[in-house]
Tab-separated table of C-alpha atoms in Angstrom:
chain	number	residue	atom	x	y	z
A	124	GLY	CA	10.352	-39.079	-8.567
A	125	GLU	CA	9.207	-35.599	-9.371
A	126	ASP	CA	5.481	-36.204	-9.474
A	127	VAL	CA	3.032	-33.642	-8.231
A	128	GLU	CA	-0.502	-34.902	-8.677
A	129	GLN	CA	-3.792	-33.035	-8.712
A	130	SER	CA	-7.344	-33.917	-9.585
A	131	LEU	CA	-8.228	-32.428	-12.949
A	132	PHE	CA	-11.602	-30.840	-12.385
A	133	LEU	CA	-13.783	-29.400	-9.634
A	134	SER	CA	-17.213	-27.835	-9.972
A	135	VAL	CA	-18.869	-25.857	-7.169
A	136	ARG	CA	-21.755	-23.423	-6.761
A	137	GLU	CA	-21.135	-19.766	-6.082
A	138	GLY	CA	-20.915	-19.136	-2.351
A	139	ASP	CA	-19.805	-22.673	-1.519
A	140	SER	CA	-16.311	-23.579	-0.369
A	141	SER	CA	-13.885	-25.173	-2.809
A	142	VAL	CA	-11.156	-27.576	-1.796
A	143	ILE	CA	-8.410	-28.370	-4.276
A	144	ASN	CA	-6.068	-31.188	-3.380
A	145	CYS	CA	-2.485	-31.982	-4.315
A	146	THR	CA	-0.049	-34.760	-3.475
A	147	TYR	CA	3.688	-34.682	-3.938
A	148	THR	CA	6.366	-37.317	-3.640
A	149	ASP	CA	9.570	-35.596	-2.545
A	150	SER	CA	9.909	-35.306	1.220
A	151	SER	CA	12.685	-32.758	0.812
A	152	SER	CA	10.265	-30.174	-0.520
A	153	THR	CA	10.854	-26.906	1.270
A	154	TYR	CA	8.150	-24.635	-0.072
A	155	LEU	CA	4.804	-25.498	-1.608
A	156	TYR	CA	2.871	-23.068	-3.740
A	157	TRP	CA	-0.534	-22.461	-5.223
A	158	TYR	CA	-0.703	-20.615	-8.534
A	159	LYS	CA	-3.806	-19.498	-10.440
A	160	GLN	CA	-4.048	-19.316	-14.228
A	161	GLU	CA	-6.926	-17.568	-15.930
A	162	PRO	CA	-7.649	-18.237	-19.619
A	163	GLY	CA	-4.982	-16.825	-21.900
A	164	ALA	CA	-2.955	-15.494	-19.006
A	165	GLY	CA	0.221	-16.380	-17.182
A	166	LEU	CA	0.332	-17.925	-13.740
A	167	GLN	CA	-0.240	-15.792	-10.674
A	168	LEU	CA	1.030	-16.761	-7.238
A	169	LEU	CA	-1.834	-17.049	-4.750
A	170	THR	CA	-0.003	-18.225	-1.684
A	171	TYR	CA	2.810	-20.430	-0.471
A	172	ILE	CA	3.635	-22.380	2.668
A	173	PHE	CA	6.922	-23.422	4.202
A	174	SER	CA	7.238	-27.125	4.877
A	175	ASN	CA	7.500	-26.722	8.652
A	176	MET	CA	4.037	-25.161	8.783
A	177	ASP	CA	0.789	-27.061	8.687
A	178	MET	CA	-1.624	-24.235	7.946
A	179	LYS	CA	-1.663	-20.783	6.465
A	180	GLN	CA	-4.648	-18.521	6.074
A	181	ASP	CA	-4.927	-15.481	3.853
A	182	GLN	CA	-8.382	-13.905	3.607
A	183	ARG	CA	-10.577	-16.424	1.742
A	184	LEU	CA	-7.702	-18.833	1.190
A	185	THR	CA	-6.625	-21.554	3.607
A	186	VAL	CA	-3.693	-23.833	2.862
A	187	LEU	CA	-3.323	-27.083	4.771
A	188	LEU	CA	-0.159	-29.159	4.638
A	189	ASN	CA	0.106	-32.728	5.843
A	190	LYS	CA	3.806	-33.425	5.505
A	191	LYS	CA	3.514	-37.016	6.684
A	192	ASP	CA	1.089	-37.850	3.883
A	193	LYS	CA	2.698	-35.358	1.452
A	194	HIS	CA	-0.702	-33.787	0.921
A	195	LEU	CA	-1.444	-30.130	0.273
A	196	SER	CA	-4.848	-28.534	-0.058
A	197	LEU	CA	-6.227	-25.129	-0.943
A	198	ARG	CA	-9.588	-24.124	0.450
A	199	ILE	CA	-11.375	-21.144	-1.076
A	200	ALA	CA	-14.187	-19.859	1.103
A	201	ASP	CA	-17.269	-18.210	-0.422
A	202	THR	CA	-16.195	-19.142	-3.941
A	203	GLN	CA	-17.036	-16.548	-6.577
A	204	THR	CA	-17.410	-16.831	-10.361
A	205	GLY	CA	-14.174	-14.864	-10.664
A	206	ASP	CA	-12.400	-17.738	-8.979
A	207	SER	CA	-13.008	-19.907	-12.051
A	208	ALA	CA	-9.528	-20.749	-13.339
A	209	ILE	CA	-6.883	-23.463	-13.339
A	210	TYR	CA	-5.078	-23.909	-10.032
A	211	PHE	CA	-1.565	-25.330	-9.971
A	212	CYS	CA	0.207	-26.819	-7.018
A	213	ALA	CA	4.025	-26.577	-7.116
A	214	GLU	CA	6.947	-27.561	-4.933
A	215	SER	CA	10.574	-26.559	-4.577
A	216	ARG	CA	13.327	-28.614	-3.005
A	217	VAL	CA	16.050	-28.248	-0.373
A	218	GLY	CA	18.995	-26.475	-1.935
A	219	GLY	CA	16.854	-26.026	-4.952
A	220	THR	CA	17.862	-23.837	-7.793
A	221	GLY	CA	14.520	-22.158	-7.940
A	222	LYS	CA	13.120	-24.932	-10.062
A	223	LEU	CA	9.452	-25.411	-9.312
A	224	ILE	CA	7.778	-28.749	-10.034
A	225	PHE	CA	4.182	-28.127	-11.039
A	226	GLY	CA	1.188	-30.397	-10.956
A	227	GLN	CA	-1.001	-30.697	-14.026
A	228	GLY	CA	-3.531	-28.226	-12.700
A	229	THR	CA	-7.108	-28.411	-11.409
A	230	THR	CA	-9.784	-26.624	-13.385
A	231	LEU	CA	-12.240	-24.961	-11.010
A	232	GLN	CA	-15.666	-24.226	-12.446
A	233	VAL	CA	-17.915	-21.984	-10.368
A	234	LYS	CA	-21.585	-22.097	-11.278
A	235	PRO	CA	-23.827	-19.116	-10.476
B	215	GLU	CA	4.755	-1.199	-12.862
B	216	ALA	CA	4.891	-3.222	-16.058
B	217	GLY	CA	4.776	-6.972	-15.719
B	218	VAL	CA	6.724	-9.579	-17.642
B	219	VAL	CA	6.286	-8.871	-21.339
B	220	GLN	CA	6.492	-11.582	-23.956
B	221	SER	CA	6.225	-11.525	-27.715
B	222	PRO	CA	4.823	-12.725	-29.935
B	223	ARG	CA	1.649	-13.876	-28.183
B	224	TYR	CA	0.881	-16.302	-30.984
B	225	LYS	CA	3.026	-17.872	-33.672
B	226	ILE	CA	2.098	-20.388	-36.347
B	227	ILE	CA	4.882	-21.945	-38.390
B	228	GLU	CA	5.507	-24.993	-40.487
B	229	LYS	CA	7.718	-27.740	-39.172
B	230	LYS	CA	11.437	-27.337	-39.766
B	231	GLN	CA	11.121	-23.556	-39.658
B	232	PRO	CA	12.907	-21.507	-36.992
B	233	VAL	CA	11.087	-19.465	-34.368
B	234	ALA	CA	12.162	-17.062	-31.646
B	235	PHE	CA	10.439	-15.760	-28.552
B	236	TRP	CA	11.355	-12.652	-26.638
B	237	CYS	CA	10.926	-11.806	-22.975
B	238	ASN	CA	11.358	-8.591	-21.044
B	239	PRO	CA	11.322	-9.295	-17.291
B	240	ILE	CA	10.212	-6.944	-14.563
B	241	SER	CA	12.751	-4.203	-14.054
B	242	GLY	CA	15.345	-5.163	-11.454
B	243	HIS	CA	14.509	-8.871	-11.424
B	244	ASN	CA	17.786	-10.724	-11.688
B	245	THR	CA	16.345	-14.205	-12.164
B	246	LEU	CA	14.632	-15.144	-15.414
B	247	TYR	CA	12.969	-18.438	-16.324
B	248	TRP	CA	11.647	-20.030	-19.469
B	249	TYR	CA	8.950	-22.636	-18.910
B	250	LEU	CA	7.204	-24.912	-21.380
B	251	GLN	CA	3.506	-25.577	-20.872
B	252	ASN	CA	1.890	-28.317	-22.913
B	253	LEU	CA	-1.883	-28.388	-23.257
B	254	GLY	CA	-3.520	-29.624	-20.068
B	255	GLN	CA	-0.234	-29.771	-18.185
B	256	GLY	CA	1.651	-27.702	-15.667
B	257	PRO	CA	4.686	-25.667	-16.686
B	258	GLU	CA	8.067	-27.382	-16.922
B	259	LEU	CA	11.319	-25.492	-16.536
B	260	LEU	CA	13.489	-25.192	-19.623
B	261	ILE	CA	16.165	-22.813	-18.391
B	262	ARG	CA	16.881	-20.431	-15.526
B	263	TYR	CA	19.173	-17.401	-15.621
B	264	GLU	CA	20.777	-15.557	-12.759
B	265	ASN	CA	21.631	-12.257	-14.418
B	266	GLU	CA	23.280	-13.301	-17.692
B	267	GLU	CA	24.366	-16.747	-16.511
B	268	ALA	CA	22.350	-19.853	-17.299
B	269	VAL	CA	22.421	-21.706	-13.954
B	270	ASP	CA	20.006	-24.524	-14.830
B	271	ASP	CA	19.525	-25.607	-18.437
B	272	SER	CA	19.311	-29.328	-17.777
B	273	GLN	CA	15.823	-29.583	-19.308
B	274	LEU	CA	16.596	-27.580	-22.444
B	275	PRO	CA	16.793	-29.801	-25.570
B	276	LYS	CA	20.054	-28.381	-26.778
B	277	ASP	CA	19.974	-29.979	-30.192
B	278	ARG	CA	17.279	-27.569	-31.338
B	279	PHE	CA	16.653	-25.093	-28.526
B	280	SER	CA	18.877	-22.207	-27.550
B	281	ALA	CA	18.483	-19.249	-25.253
B	282	GLU	CA	20.385	-16.156	-24.370
B	283	ARG	CA	20.135	-13.305	-21.928
B	284	LEU	CA	22.578	-10.718	-23.054
B	285	LYS	CA	23.292	-7.965	-20.525
B	286	GLY	CA	21.213	-9.832	-17.969
B	287	VAL	CA	17.914	-8.194	-18.896
B	288	ASP	CA	15.899	-9.326	-21.937
B	289	SER	CA	16.013	-12.903	-23.085
B	290	THR	CA	15.291	-14.793	-26.283
B	291	LEU	CA	14.411	-18.445	-26.712
B	292	LYS	CA	14.965	-19.967	-30.127
B	293	ILE	CA	13.891	-23.233	-31.705
B	294	GLN	CA	15.565	-24.364	-34.898
B	295	PRO	CA	14.221	-26.388	-36.538
B	296	ALA	CA	10.764	-26.618	-34.989
B	297	GLU	CA	8.994	-29.975	-34.775
B	298	LEU	CA	5.295	-30.783	-34.463
B	299	GLY	CA	5.786	-31.725	-30.814
B	300	ASP	CA	7.044	-28.242	-29.992
B	301	SER	CA	3.496	-26.881	-30.189
B	302	ALA	CA	2.923	-25.473	-26.709
B	303	VAL	CA	2.891	-22.272	-24.685
B	304	TYR	CA	6.299	-20.870	-23.790
B	305	LEU	CA	6.138	-18.940	-20.538
B	306	CYS	CA	8.701	-16.491	-19.286
B	307	ALA	CA	8.896	-15.590	-15.612
B	308	SER	CA	11.119	-13.437	-13.454
B	309	SER	CA	11.828	-13.085	-9.768
B	310	LEU	CA	13.827	-10.984	-7.349
B	311	GLY	CA	16.001	-12.473	-4.659
B	312	ASP	CA	15.769	-16.026	-3.328
B	313	PRO	CA	13.953	-18.067	-5.964
B	314	ASN	CA	12.715	-20.489	-3.324
B	315	THR	CA	10.784	-17.878	-1.403
B	316	GLY	CA	10.368	-15.139	-3.888
B	317	GLU	CA	7.340	-14.899	-6.055
B	318	LEU	CA	7.695	-15.804	-9.708
B	319	PHE	CA	5.958	-13.339	-11.985
B	320	PHE	CA	4.812	-14.913	-15.224
B	321	GLY	CA	4.200	-13.350	-18.586
B	322	GLU	CA	1.122	-14.200	-20.635
B	323	GLY	CA	3.083	-16.675	-22.715
B	324	SER	CA	3.831	-17.238	-26.373
B	325	ARG	CA	1.603	-19.869	-27.951
B	326	LEU	CA	3.385	-21.804	-30.695
B	327	THR	CA	1.578	-23.933	-33.259
B	328	VAL	CA	3.738	-26.053	-35.550
B	329	LEU	CA	1.962	-27.365	-38.661
């Protein structure tokens, strides 16, 4: 199947860490992505990870990939109110045509 | 550098009417995508172009949807006739190079409401 699943909502306090989780079903996924969507805006790529990696860090963002469990997570350190948005997990496949399969998105609410 | 530009941002029409959306990708980006985003859902691919060629239109409902990318730059997506269920945000994106590793740049979307 083509399911990419995410929890729908996460609320954290400013300064805390946020962890957004994603599961996917296709073991042939080659790249996995995290996109951010602010209200009324298009999606913006935050980071991506190749399937033969298990971790990638980029400033406040840490991506962890457990390929055995088909589980991807995005950790945001020192979460700020500007991080409030919808976060989408997406995957692409071996020999893919550039088609990304997106999850339904996780709304992150950051309270001051 | 200008991003992906879409118009109109908002469109309200009655069912059975036609509607068209326009997209101008980032200059030099050879790959262009149209995605459909329903409320509370992630985007779903409708069609992908490599230059002027549609290389993946398997998810495009061809009975009422059509798209074109003349000259391999701008693109239009048309719905005729529109149905109530077509109410959604239509996102255009573009990328340069390998679509599996290259970043997709999204426009702000065209929000369609069908009454």
